[in-house]
Coordinates of C-alpha atoms in Angstrom, one line a residue:
Chain A
X1 CA 90.3 78.2 130.3
X2 CA 87.1 79.7 132.0
X3 CA 86.2 82.8 133.5
X4 CA 84.6 82.6 136.9
X5 CA 82.5 85.3 138.5
X6 CA 83.1 85.4 142.3
X7 CA 80.9 87.5 144.6
X8 CA 82.3 88.4 148.1
X9 CA 79.7 89.1 150.6
X10 CA 81.3 91.1 153.7
X11 CA 79.3 92.2 156.7
X12 CA 82.3 94.0 158.1
X13 CA 81.8 97.6 159.4
X14 CA 84.9 99.2 160.1
X15 CA 87.5 100.3 157.5
X16 CA 89.6 98.3 157.2
X17 CA 87.4 95.4 158.5
X18 CA 89.1 92.3 159.6
X19 CA 86.0 90.4 158.1
X20 CA 86.5 92.0 154.6
X21 CA 90.3 91.4 155.0
X22 CA 89.5 87.6 155.5
X23 CA 87.3 87.4 152.5
X24 CA 90.0 89.4 150.5
X25 CA 92.5 87.0 151.5
X26 CA 90.2 83.9 149.9
X27 CA 89.7 86.1 146.7
X28 CA 93.6 86.5 146.6
X29 CA 94.3 83.0 146.9
X30 CA 91.5 81.8 144.6
X31 CA 92.5 84.2 141.9
X32 CA 96.1 83.1 142.1
X33 CA 95.2 79.7 142.3
X34 CA 92.7 80.1 139.3
X35 CA 95.4 81.9 137.2
X36 CA 98.0 79.0 137.6
X37 CA 95.4 76.5 136.7
X38 CA 94.5 78.7 133.4
X39 CA 91.3 80.4 134.5
X40 CA 90.2 84.0 135.2
X41 CA 88.5 85.1 138.2
X42 CA 86.3 88.4 138.0
X43 CA 85.2 89.5 141.9
X44 CA 82.2 91.6 142.7
X45 CA 82.1 92.9 146.1
X46 CA 78.9 93.6 148.3
X47 CA 79.7 95.7 151.2
X48 CA 76.7 94.8 153.2
X49 CA 77.3 98.2 155.3
X50 CA 76.5 100.2 152.3
X51 CA 73.3 98.5 151.5
X52 CA 72.1 98.1 155.2
X53 CA 69.2 100.4 154.9
X54 CA 67.9 98.6 151.9
X55 CA 68.3 95.4 153.6
X56 CA 66.3 96.4 156.6
X57 CA 63.5 98.2 154.4
X58 CA 63.2 95.0 152.3
X59 CA 62.8 93.2 155.6
X60 CA 60.0 95.3 156.8
X61 CA 58.4 96.2 153.4
X62 CA 59.6 93.6 150.7
X63 CA 60.7 96.9 148.7
X64 CA 64.2 95.9 147.1
X65 CA 66.0 99.0 146.4
X66 CA 68.4 99.8 143.5
X67 CA 71.6 98.6 145.4
X68 CA 70.0 95.6 146.9
X69 CA 69.0 94.7 143.5
X70 CA 72.2 95.1 142.2
X71 CA 73.7 92.7 144.9
X72 CA 70.9 90.1 144.0
X73 CA 71.8 90.4 140.5
X74 CA 75.4 89.7 141.1
X75 CA 74.7 86.7 143.3
X76 CA 72.3 85.2 140.5
X77 CA 75.5 85.5 138.2
X78 CA 78.0 84.3 140.6
X79 CA 79.9 80.9 139.8
X80 CA 81.2 81.2 143.5
X81 CA 80.6 83.0 146.8
X82 CA 82.7 84.0 149.8
X83 CA 80.4 85.2 152.6
X84 CA 82.1 86.7 155.7
X85 CA 80.7 88.1 158.8
X86 CA 81.9 89.3 162.1
X87 CA 80.5 87.3 165.0
X88 CA 78.2 89.3 167.4
X89 CA 76.8 87.8 170.6
X90 CA 77.6 84.3 169.7
X91 CA 76.0 84.5 166.3
X92 CA 76.7 85.9 162.9
X93 CA 75.9 89.6 162.5
X94 CA 72.3 90.4 162.2
X95 CA 73.0 92.4 159.0
X96 CA 74.6 89.4 157.4
X97 CA 71.8 87.1 158.4
X98 CA 69.1 89.6 157.4
X99 CA 70.7 89.9 154.0
X100 CA 70.5 86.2 153.4
X101 CA 67.1 86.1 154.7
X102 CA 65.6 88.7 152.2
X103 CA 67.1 86.6 149.2
X104 CA 64.9 84.3 147.2
X105 CA 65.0 80.8 148.4
X106 CA 66.2 79.6 145.0
X107 CA 68.6 82.2 144.2
X108 CA 71.8 80.4 145.4
X109 CA 70.7 76.7 144.7
X110 CA 73.8 74.6 144.5
X111 CA 76.3 77.6 144.3
X112 CA 79.4 76.9 146.0
X113 CA 80.2 78.9 149.1
X114 CA 83.2 79.7 151.4
X115 CA 81.9 80.6 154.8
X116 CA 83.9 83.0 156.8
X117 CA 83.8 84.6 160.2
X118 CA 85.9 87.1 162.5
X119 CA 85.5 87.7 166.2
X120 CA 87.6 89.2 169.1
X121 CA 87.9 86.0 170.8
X122 CA 88.6 82.1 169.7
X123 CA 85.4 81.2 172.0
X124 CA 83.2 82.1 168.9
X125 CA 85.1 79.5 166.7
X126 CA 82.1 77.4 166.1
X127 CA 79.7 79.9 164.9
X128 CA 80.8 79.1 161.4
X129 CA 79.8 75.6 161.7
X130 CA 77.1 75.7 164.0
X131 CA 75.0 78.9 162.9
X132 CA 76.2 79.8 159.4
X133 CA 76.1 76.5 157.8
X134 CA 72.5 75.7 158.7
X135 CA 71.5 79.1 156.9
X136 CA 73.4 78.0 153.9
X137 CA 72.2 74.7 154.0
X138 CA 68.5 75.9 153.8
X139 CA 69.4 78.1 150.6
X140 CA 70.7 74.8 149.5
X141 CA 74.0 76.2 148.5
X142 CA 77.1 74.0 148.5
X143 CA 79.4 75.1 151.4
X144 CA 83.0 74.1 151.0
X145 CA 84.3 71.5 153.9
X146 CA 87.1 74.1 155.2
X147 CA 85.3 76.7 157.6
X148 CA 87.2 79.9 158.0
X149 CA 87.4 81.7 161.3
X150 CA 90.0 84.3 162.4
X151 CA 90.1 85.7 166.0
X152 CA 92.5 88.3 167.2
X153 CA 95.3 85.8 167.5
X154 CA 94.5 84.0 164.3
X155 CA 95.9 86.8 162.2
X156 CA 99.6 86.3 163.4
X157 CA 99.2 82.5 163.0
X158 CA 100.2 81.1 159.7
X159 CA 97.8 78.1 160.0
X160 CA 95.2 80.9 159.2
X161 CA 96.9 81.0 155.7
X162 CA 96.7 77.2 155.4
X163 CA 93.0 77.1 156.2
X164 CA 92.4 80.0 153.3
X165 CA 94.5 78.2 150.7
X166 CA 92.5 75.0 151.4
X167 CA 89.1 76.8 151.4
X168 CA 90.2 78.6 148.1
X169 CA 91.2 75.5 146.5
X170 CA 87.9 73.8 147.5
X171 CA 85.9 76.6 146.0
X172 CA 87.9 76.6 143.0
X173 CA 87.5 72.9 142.3
X174 CA 83.9 73.2 143.0
X175 CA 83.6 75.8 140.2
X176 CA 85.7 74.1 138.0
X177 CA 83.5 70.9 138.2
X178 CA 80.5 73.0 137.0
X179 CA 78.5 71.3 139.6
X180 CA 76.0 74.1 140.4
X181 CA 75.5 74.8 136.7
X182 CA 74.9 71.0 136.2
X183 CA 72.3 71.1 138.9
X184 CA 70.5 74.0 137.9
X185 CA 70.5 73.0 134.3
X186 CA 69.3 69.5 135.1
X187 CA 67.0 69.7 138.0
X188 CA 66.0 73.1 138.5
X189 CA 62.4 72.3 138.3
X190 CA 62.4 69.8 141.1
X191 CA 63.3 72.5 143.5
X192 CA 60.4 74.7 145.0
X193 CA 60.0 78.2 143.2
X194 CA 57.5 81.1 143.0
X195 CA 56.4 82.9 140.0
X196 CA 59.2 85.9 140.0
X197 CA 61.4 84.2 142.4
X198 CA 65.4 83.6 141.8
X199 CA 65.6 87.3 141.6
X200 CA 62.9 87.6 139.2
X201 CA 64.2 85.0 136.8
X202 CA 61.9 82.3 137.7
X203 CA 59.1 82.9 135.3
X204 CA 58.1 79.8 133.8
X205 CA 54.7 78.7 134.4
X206 CA 53.6 74.9 134.5
X207 CA 50.2 75.0 132.6
X208 CA 49.8 71.3 133.3
X209 CA 49.3 71.3 137.2
X210 CA 46.2 70.4 139.2
X211 CA 45.8 74.0 140.1
X212 CA 46.0 75.4 136.7
X213 CA 43.2 72.6 135.6
X214 CA 41.1 74.0 138.5
X215 CA 41.7 77.4 137.3
X216 CA 40.4 76.6 133.7
X217 CA 37.2 75.3 135.2
X218 CA 38.4 71.9 136.3
X219 CA 37.9 70.2 139.7
X220 CA 40.0 70.2 142.8
X221 CA 41.7 67.0 143.1
Chain B
X1 CA 39.1 104.4 130.5
X2 CA 37.6 104.4 133.9
X3 CA 39.2 106.4 136.9
X4 CA 38.5 106.1 140.4
X5 CA 39.3 105.6 143.9
X6 CA 40.2 102.3 146.3
X7 CA 40.1 102.1 149.7
X8 CA 41.7 99.5 152.1
X9 CA 39.1 100.8 154.8
X10 CA 41.9 101.1 157.4
X11 CA 41.3 103.0 160.7
X12 CA 44.8 104.6 161.1
X13 CA 46.1 107.0 163.6
X14 CA 46.7 110.4 162.1
X15 CA 50.5 110.8 162.8
X16 CA 50.1 114.6 162.5
X17 CA 47.2 115.2 165.1
X18 CA 47.7 112.0 167.0
X19 CA 44.0 111.4 166.9
X20 CA 42.5 108.0 165.8
X21 CA 39.2 108.3 164.1
X22 CA 36.3 106.2 165.6
X23 CA 34.9 103.5 163.5
X24 CA 31.6 105.7 163.3
X25 CA 33.5 108.7 162.0
X26 CA 35.5 106.4 159.8
X27 CA 32.6 105.0 158.0
X28 CA 30.8 108.3 157.7
X29 CA 33.9 109.6 156.0
X30 CA 34.1 106.9 153.5
X31 CA 30.4 107.4 152.4
X32 CA 31.7 111.2 151.7
X33 CA 34.8 110.0 150.0
X34 CA 32.7 108.0 147.5
X35 CA 30.2 110.6 147.0
X36 CA 33.1 113.2 146.2
X37 CA 34.7 110.7 143.9
X38 CA 31.5 111.1 141.7
X39 CA 31.4 114.8 142.5
X40 CA 34.6 115.4 141.0
X41 CA 34.0 113.5 137.9
X42 CA 35.5 110.1 138.5
X43 CA 33.9 106.8 137.7
X44 CA 34.6 104.1 140.3
X45 CA 34.6 103.7 144.2
X46 CA 36.2 100.3 145.3
X47 CA 36.2 99.2 149.1
X48 CA 38.1 96.4 150.6
X49 CA 36.8 93.6 152.8
X50 CA 38.4 92.8 156.3
X51 CA 37.4 91.0 159.2
X52 CA 39.5 92.4 162.1
X53 CA 40.5 95.8 163.6
X54 CA 41.6 98.2 162.5
X55 CA 39.5 97.9 159.5
X56 CA 35.7 98.5 159.1
X57 CA 34.6 97.2 155.9
X58 CA 33.3 93.6 156.8
X59 CA 29.9 94.0 154.9
X60 CA 31.1 95.5 151.7
X61 CA 27.6 95.1 149.8
X62 CA 25.7 97.1 152.5
X63 CA 28.2 99.9 152.3
X64 CA 28.0 100.0 148.4
X65 CA 24.3 99.9 148.3
X66 CA 24.3 103.0 150.4
X67 CA 26.8 104.6 148.4
X68 CA 24.9 103.5 145.0
X69 CA 21.7 105.0 146.5
X70 CA 23.1 108.4 147.2
X71 CA 25.0 108.7 143.9
X72 CA 24.1 109.0 140.2
X73 CA 26.7 107.7 138.0
X74 CA 29.4 106.2 140.1
X75 CA 30.3 102.3 139.8
X76 CA 30.8 100.7 142.9
X77 CA 33.2 97.8 143.5
X78 CA 35.4 96.1 145.8
X79 CA 39.1 95.6 146.3
X80 CA 38.6 92.8 147.2
X81 CA 36.0 90.4 147.9
X82 CA 37.1 87.4 149.6
X83 CA 36.6 84.6 147.3
X84 CA 38.5 82.4 150.0
X85 CA 36.5 82.6 153.2
X86 CA 33.1 83.9 151.7
X87 CA 30.5 81.2 150.6
X88 CA 30.6 81.7 147.0
X89 CA 26.8 81.2 147.2
X90 CA 26.5 84.2 149.5
X91 CA 28.6 86.1 147.2
X92 CA 26.2 85.2 144.3
X93 CA 23.2 86.3 146.4
X94 CA 24.6 89.5 148.0
X95 CA 26.1 91.0 144.9
X96 CA 23.1 90.1 142.5
X97 CA 21.1 92.1 145.2
X98 CA 23.5 95.1 144.9
X99 CA 23.5 94.8 141.2
X100 CA 19.8 95.3 141.1
X101 CA 19.6 98.0 143.8
X102 CA 22.5 99.9 141.8
X103 CA 20.5 99.5 138.5
X104 CA 23.9 97.8 137.3
X105 CA 26.2 100.5 138.5
X106 CA 28.6 97.8 140.0
X107 CA 30.9 94.9 139.6
X108 CA 33.6 93.4 141.9
X109 CA 36.9 92.2 142.2
X110 CA 37.9 88.6 143.7
X111 CA 40.9 88.6 146.0
X112 CA 42.2 86.0 148.4
X113 CA 42.9 88.1 151.5
X114 CA 46.4 88.1 152.9
X115 CA 45.2 88.0 156.8
X116 CA 45.8 84.5 158.0
X117 CA 43.8 84.4 161.0
X118 CA 40.8 85.1 158.8
X119 CA 40.7 81.6 157.3
X120 CA 40.1 79.7 160.7
X121 CA 37.5 82.1 161.9
X122 CA 35.5 81.2 158.8
X123 CA 36.4 77.4 159.2
X124 CA 38.8 77.4 156.1
X125 CA 42.8 76.7 156.3
X126 CA 45.0 79.1 154.7
X127 CA 46.9 76.2 153.2
X128 CA 44.0 75.7 150.8
X129 CA 43.8 79.3 150.0
X130 CA 44.6 78.9 146.4
X131 CA 42.4 76.0 145.4
X132 CA 39.7 77.3 147.6
X133 CA 39.8 80.5 145.6
X134 CA 39.8 78.7 142.3
X135 CA 37.0 76.3 143.1
X136 CA 34.7 78.8 144.6
X137 CA 35.1 81.2 141.7
X138 CA 34.1 78.4 139.4
X139 CA 30.8 77.7 141.4
X140 CA 30.3 81.5 141.5
X141 CA 30.4 81.7 137.7
X142 CA 27.9 79.1 137.3
X143 CA 25.4 80.3 139.9
X144 CA 25.2 83.6 138.1
X145 CA 24.9 81.9 134.8
X146 CA 22.6 78.9 135.1
X147 CA 19.2 79.0 136.8
X148 CA 19.6 75.7 138.4
X149 CA 22.9 74.3 139.7
X150 CA 23.8 71.1 140.4
X151 CA 27.5 71.1 142.1
X152 CA 30.0 69.0 144.0
X153 CA 33.3 70.2 145.0
X154 CA 36.2 69.6 147.6
X155 CA 35.6 72.8 149.7
X156 CA 31.8 73.1 150.1
X157 CA 28.5 71.0 150.7
X158 CA 27.5 70.0 147.3
X159 CA 24.3 71.7 145.7
X160 CA 21.3 69.9 144.2
X161 CA 19.0 71.9 142.0
X162 CA 20.1 75.1 143.6
X163 CA 18.9 78.5 142.4
X164 CA 20.7 81.8 143.4
X165 CA 18.4 84.6 143.9
X166 CA 17.7 87.2 142.8
X167 CA 19.2 86.4 139.3
X168 CA 21.5 89.2 138.2
X169 CA 19.9 92.2 136.7
X170 CA 18.9 91.8 133.1
X171 CA 20.2 88.2 133.5
X172 CA 23.7 89.7 133.0
X173 CA 26.2 88.7 135.6
X174 CA 28.4 91.5 137.2
X175 CA 31.5 91.8 135.7
X176 CA 34.3 90.5 137.6
X177 CA 38.2 91.2 138.1
X178 CA 40.6 88.9 139.4
X179 CA 42.9 90.9 141.8
X180 CA 46.7 89.2 142.1
X181 CA 50.1 90.3 142.5
X182 CA 51.8 87.1 142.1
X183 CA 49.8 84.1 141.4
X184 CA 49.7 82.8 137.8
X185 CA 46.8 80.5 138.8
X186 CA 44.6 83.5 139.3
X187 CA 45.6 85.2 136.1
X188 CA 44.8 82.0 134.3
X189 CA 41.3 81.7 135.6
X190 CA 40.8 85.6 134.9
X191 CA 41.7 84.7 131.3
X192 CA 40.0 81.3 131.1
X193 CA 36.5 83.2 131.7
X194 CA 37.3 86.3 129.8
X195 CA 37.1 88.3 133.0
X196 CA 39.2 91.3 134.0
X197 CA 42.6 91.3 135.8
X198 CA 43.8 93.7 138.4
X199 CA 47.1 94.5 139.8
X200 CA 47.0 96.6 142.8
X201 CA 50.5 98.0 141.5
X202 CA 51.2 99.9 145.1
X203 CA 53.8 98.0 147.1
X204 CA 56.1 96.5 144.5
X205 CA 58.3 97.7 141.8
X206 CA 56.5 97.4 138.3
X207 CA 58.3 94.5 136.7
X208 CA 56.4 92.3 139.2
X209 CA 53.1 93.2 137.7
X210 CA 54.4 93.5 134.3
X211 CA 55.0 89.7 134.2
X212 CA 51.9 88.5 135.4
X213 CA 49.8 91.0 133.2
X214 CA 51.8 89.8 130.2
X215 CA 50.7 86.3 131.1
X216 CA 47.1 87.0 131.7
X217 CA 47.0 88.8 128.2
X218 CA 48.6 85.9 126.4
X219 CA 46.0 83.4 128.0
X220 CA 43.1 85.7 127.5
X221 CA 44.0 85.6 123.9
X222 CA 44.6 81.9 124.0
X223 CA 41.1 81.2 125.3
X224 CA 39.8 83.0 122.3
X225 CA 38.3 85.8 124.0
X226 CA 40.1 88.5 121.9
X227 CA 43.6 89.7 121.1
X228 CA 46.1 90.3 123.9
X229 CA 45.3 94.2 123.4
X230 CA 41.6 93.5 124.0
X231 CA 42.2 91.8 127.5
X232 CA 40.6 94.0 130.4
X233 CA 43.2 95.2 132.7
X234 CA 42.9 97.5 135.8
X235 CA 45.5 99.1 138.1
X236 CA 45.9 100.7 141.3
X237 CA 47.9 103.6 142.0
X238 CA 48.7 105.7 144.8
X239 CA 49.1 109.7 144.8
X240 CA 49.4 112.8 146.9
X241 CA 49.0 116.2 145.4
X242 CA 49.8 119.7 145.9
X243 CA 50.1 122.6 143.7
X244 CA 53.6 122.9 144.5
X245 CA 55.7 119.6 144.6
X246 CA 57.4 120.5 147.8
X247 CA 54.3 121.1 149.7
X248 CA 53.1 117.7 148.7
X249 CA 56.3 116.1 149.7
X250 CA 56.3 117.9 153.1
X251 CA 52.6 117.2 153.9
X252 CA 52.7 113.7 153.0
X253 CA 55.9 112.5 154.5
X254 CA 54.7 111.9 158.0
X255 CA 51.7 109.7 156.8
X256 CA 54.1 107.9 154.5
X257 CA 56.8 107.4 157.2
X258 CA 54.0 105.7 159.6
X259 CA 51.7 103.9 156.8
X260 CA 50.8 100.6 157.5
X261 CA 52.8 98.1 155.2
X262 CA 55.5 100.1 153.9
X263 CA 56.0 102.7 156.8
X264 CA 59.2 102.5 158.8
X265 CA 60.7 100.9 155.6
X266 CA 62.2 102.5 152.7
X267 CA 62.6 106.5 152.4
X268 CA 59.8 108.1 150.4
X269 CA 62.0 109.2 147.7
X270 CA 63.1 105.3 147.2
X271 CA 59.6 104.2 147.4
X272 CA 58.7 106.9 144.8
X273 CA 61.4 105.9 142.6
X274 CA 60.5 102.0 142.8
X275 CA 56.8 101.8 142.8
X276 CA 54.0 103.8 141.2
X277 CA 53.5 106.4 144.2
X278 CA 53.6 109.8 143.0
X279 CA 53.7 112.5 145.5
X280 CA 54.1 116.0 143.9
X281 CA 52.5 118.3 141.6
X282 CA 49.4 117.4 139.5
X283 CA 51.7 117.6 136.4
X284 CA 54.0 115.0 138.2
X285 CA 51.3 112.8 139.0
X286 CA 50.0 112.9 135.5
X287 CA 53.5 112.4 134.2
X288 CA 54.0 109.2 136.4
X289 CA 50.4 107.8 135.7
X290 CA 51.0 108.0 131.9
X291 CA 54.0 105.8 132.2
X292 CA 51.6 103.0 133.5
X293 CA 50.3 102.1 129.8
X294 CA 53.7 102.2 128.7
X295 CA 54.6 99.3 131.1
X296 CA 51.5 97.3 131.2
X297 CA 49.6 98.1 128.0
X298 CA 46.6 100.1 127.3
X299 CA 44.1 99.4 130.2
X300 CA 40.6 100.1 131.4
X301 CA 40.5 101.1 134.8
X302 CA 42.9 103.2 137.0
X303 CA 42.3 103.4 140.8
X304 CA 44.0 105.5 143.2
X305 CA 44.6 104.7 146.7
X306 CA 43.9 108.2 148.4
X307 CA 42.6 107.7 152.2
X308 CA 45.0 105.5 153.8
X309 CA 47.6 105.9 156.4
X310 CA 45.4 108.2 158.8
X311 CA 45.0 111.1 156.2
X312 CA 41.9 113.2 157.7
X313 CA 38.8 113.4 155.8
X314 CA 39.3 117.2 155.1
X315 CA 42.8 116.3 153.3
X316 CA 41.4 113.5 151.5
X317 CA 38.2 115.7 150.2
X318 CA 41.0 118.2 149.0
X319 CA 43.3 115.5 147.4
X320 CA 40.0 114.4 145.5
X321 CA 39.6 117.7 144.3
X322 CA 42.7 118.0 142.8
X323 CA 42.9 114.5 141.5
X324 CA 39.5 115.1 139.8
X325 CA 39.8 118.5 138.6
X326 CA 43.6 118.9 137.7
X327 CA 44.9 115.3 137.0
X328 CA 42.1 113.0 135.6
X329 CA 40.9 115.3 133.0
X330 CA 44.3 115.5 131.5
X331 CA 44.9 111.6 132.0
X332 CA 41.6 111.1 130.0
X333 CA 42.6 113.5 127.2
X334 CA 46.2 112.3 127.0
X335 CA 45.3 108.4 127.2
X336 CA 42.7 108.8 124.5
X337 CA 45.1 110.4 122.2
X338 CA 47.7 107.7 122.8
X339 CA 45.5 104.5 123.2
X340 CA 45.7 101.9 120.6
X341 CA 42.7 101.7 118.2
X342 CA 41.6 98.2 119.2
X343 CA 41.6 99.1 123.0
X344 CA 38.3 97.7 124.5
X345 CA 36.0 100.2 126.2
X346 CA 35.9 99.6 130.0
X347 CA 33.2 97.2 131.3
X348 CA 29.6 98.7 132.3
X349 CA 26.3 96.9 132.8
X350 CA 25.1 98.5 129.5
X351 CA 27.8 97.4 127.7
X352 CA 27.5 93.9 128.9
X353 CA 23.7 94.0 128.2
X354 CA 24.5 95.2 124.7
X355 CA 27.0 92.4 124.1
X356 CA 24.4 89.8 125.0
X357 CA 21.3 90.8 123.7
X358 CA 22.0 93.6 121.0
X359 CA 19.0 95.5 120.6
X360 CA 16.5 92.9 122.0
X361 CA 15.1 93.3 125.3
X362 CA 17.1 91.6 128.2
X363 CA 15.4 88.6 129.8
X364 CA 13.7 89.3 133.1
X365 CA 13.1 86.1 134.8
X366 CA 10.0 85.7 136.6
X367 CA 9.5 82.9 139.0
X368 CA 6.7 80.1 139.0
X369 CA 4.7 79.9 141.8
X370 CA 5.7 78.3 145.0
X371 CA 4.7 74.5 145.0
X372 CA 4.4 74.7 148.8
X373 CA 7.6 73.0 149.6
X374 CA 10.2 75.8 148.8
X375 CA 11.9 73.8 146.1
X376 CA 11.2 75.1 143.0
X377 CA 12.6 72.0 140.7
X378 CA 14.3 71.8 137.7
X379 CA 12.8 75.2 136.0
X380 CA 12.1 77.6 138.6
X381 CA 11.3 80.7 136.1
X382 CA 8.4 80.9 133.5
X383 CA 10.4 81.3 130.6
X384 CA 12.3 77.9 130.8
X385 CA 10.7 74.8 129.8
X386 CA 9.2 72.5 132.5

């Protein structure tokens, strides 16, 4: 019996938003599956629409506002993530990519992620695999095998539910395995970090480095 | 505790009048700003170093020696001197010269600079920025303390029997601050040498700087220079003051909104909330500045950014009146009352002379006669053994 912290990041803009709806379906399935297997899931939703101005402020001035800080803290704690965006002009929403671009490179290392996108036409179906996966690969997350994509017609197709079930199970199994925790515990320092990165959590300083020796009057190698 | 003003040397369009000052106007203005800093009772004026428009301060020692010559008490300093792209030999020479002309009323702050193209202009690579800074400073430190230096490093031509002239005033090197906002190696170097550490404290929330200053204090104690409390810390800050809070906010907002670096980004209210910026009445600026020592510990130098973002000279001088007359005197009194007893005095030339010589007369190096080859050999000064 474990309690898993799930964070849903949605870049949907309308209310109700189909982008958010798709993410919520994953959450519901995940919660039900987890319950059946004796776990509990607590969910935090980051609605990017509400923090859009802080995301752009961070992009242009590196200043992290209070709501963005809160979102970063939730992601730092997350055991699993559902990231959902509308497709605009053959790519993920600029708000969605901007949000993930202002995060520290090491914030999400190894964390399991379900990727989801919505669009008005099935022609955008490959955006999740072609565009979003590379962003999450850069962030060194563990994306689940099943990509979720829903265009208008998918909402009436039971096949979507099947894919949602699959993605939810994949996410749950990755969370259960403890993969991300194990990776972060065992080899955190073999990834690149900066002082104060990982949302401010990375504050260890290696005193036994060439640069530190140079700082203390030594010679450059 | 020292109070003063630091400037980036930006030449920015005034968003209210639409006018951009000429380089000549801005250079005249900065001299007046520095003189005003002394006139209103503050202690320090510091200027940045840049090598591209829209900045004017490419030759800080020239500017600072002129300011020193036209003031009586003011300490002139830098914010920062580029330890990456300047030859440390030239820094040793230029700032020692400034130290003599200013009769010790100077110090300087090392910084790496964040303008990428500057590196290739001076034959360096930005990839080497950190090791360059560290190695260059190791050399600079020796050039001011050893009459004759043999040196070999990775980033500069080796030196054989080199003497940096003039020797520092009273043979006491200028005090050095190391400015950094995110680099533990720089804090480590400041701590290793027992130098000062300065956090510009302007653009980012305080948590960012608190971590680095804490590390610097720990390492300062580790290297045996004193307790953590005795480490020498300086902070930047930024203020816009009016008698009435709302007037300050209304008057500053157009400048804030178009300011370089953070303009067109967060709202002024959010920025004030998250960073040390104070826009308001003298009391509000006092209250906010008094929180700095609670976050960073007791410190020795507080510099304010007052002249950027296109603020016209008249406004800046008026701001300095308010800062010097209504804010700083209260801060001096309040901080003196709250400061822990073992907090060290801020660095001054007189203090450093006293620490080195006690009541004895300082060394005054007199060179031996030129042997005709301009190479002075192993002991160029009369008071060192042949």
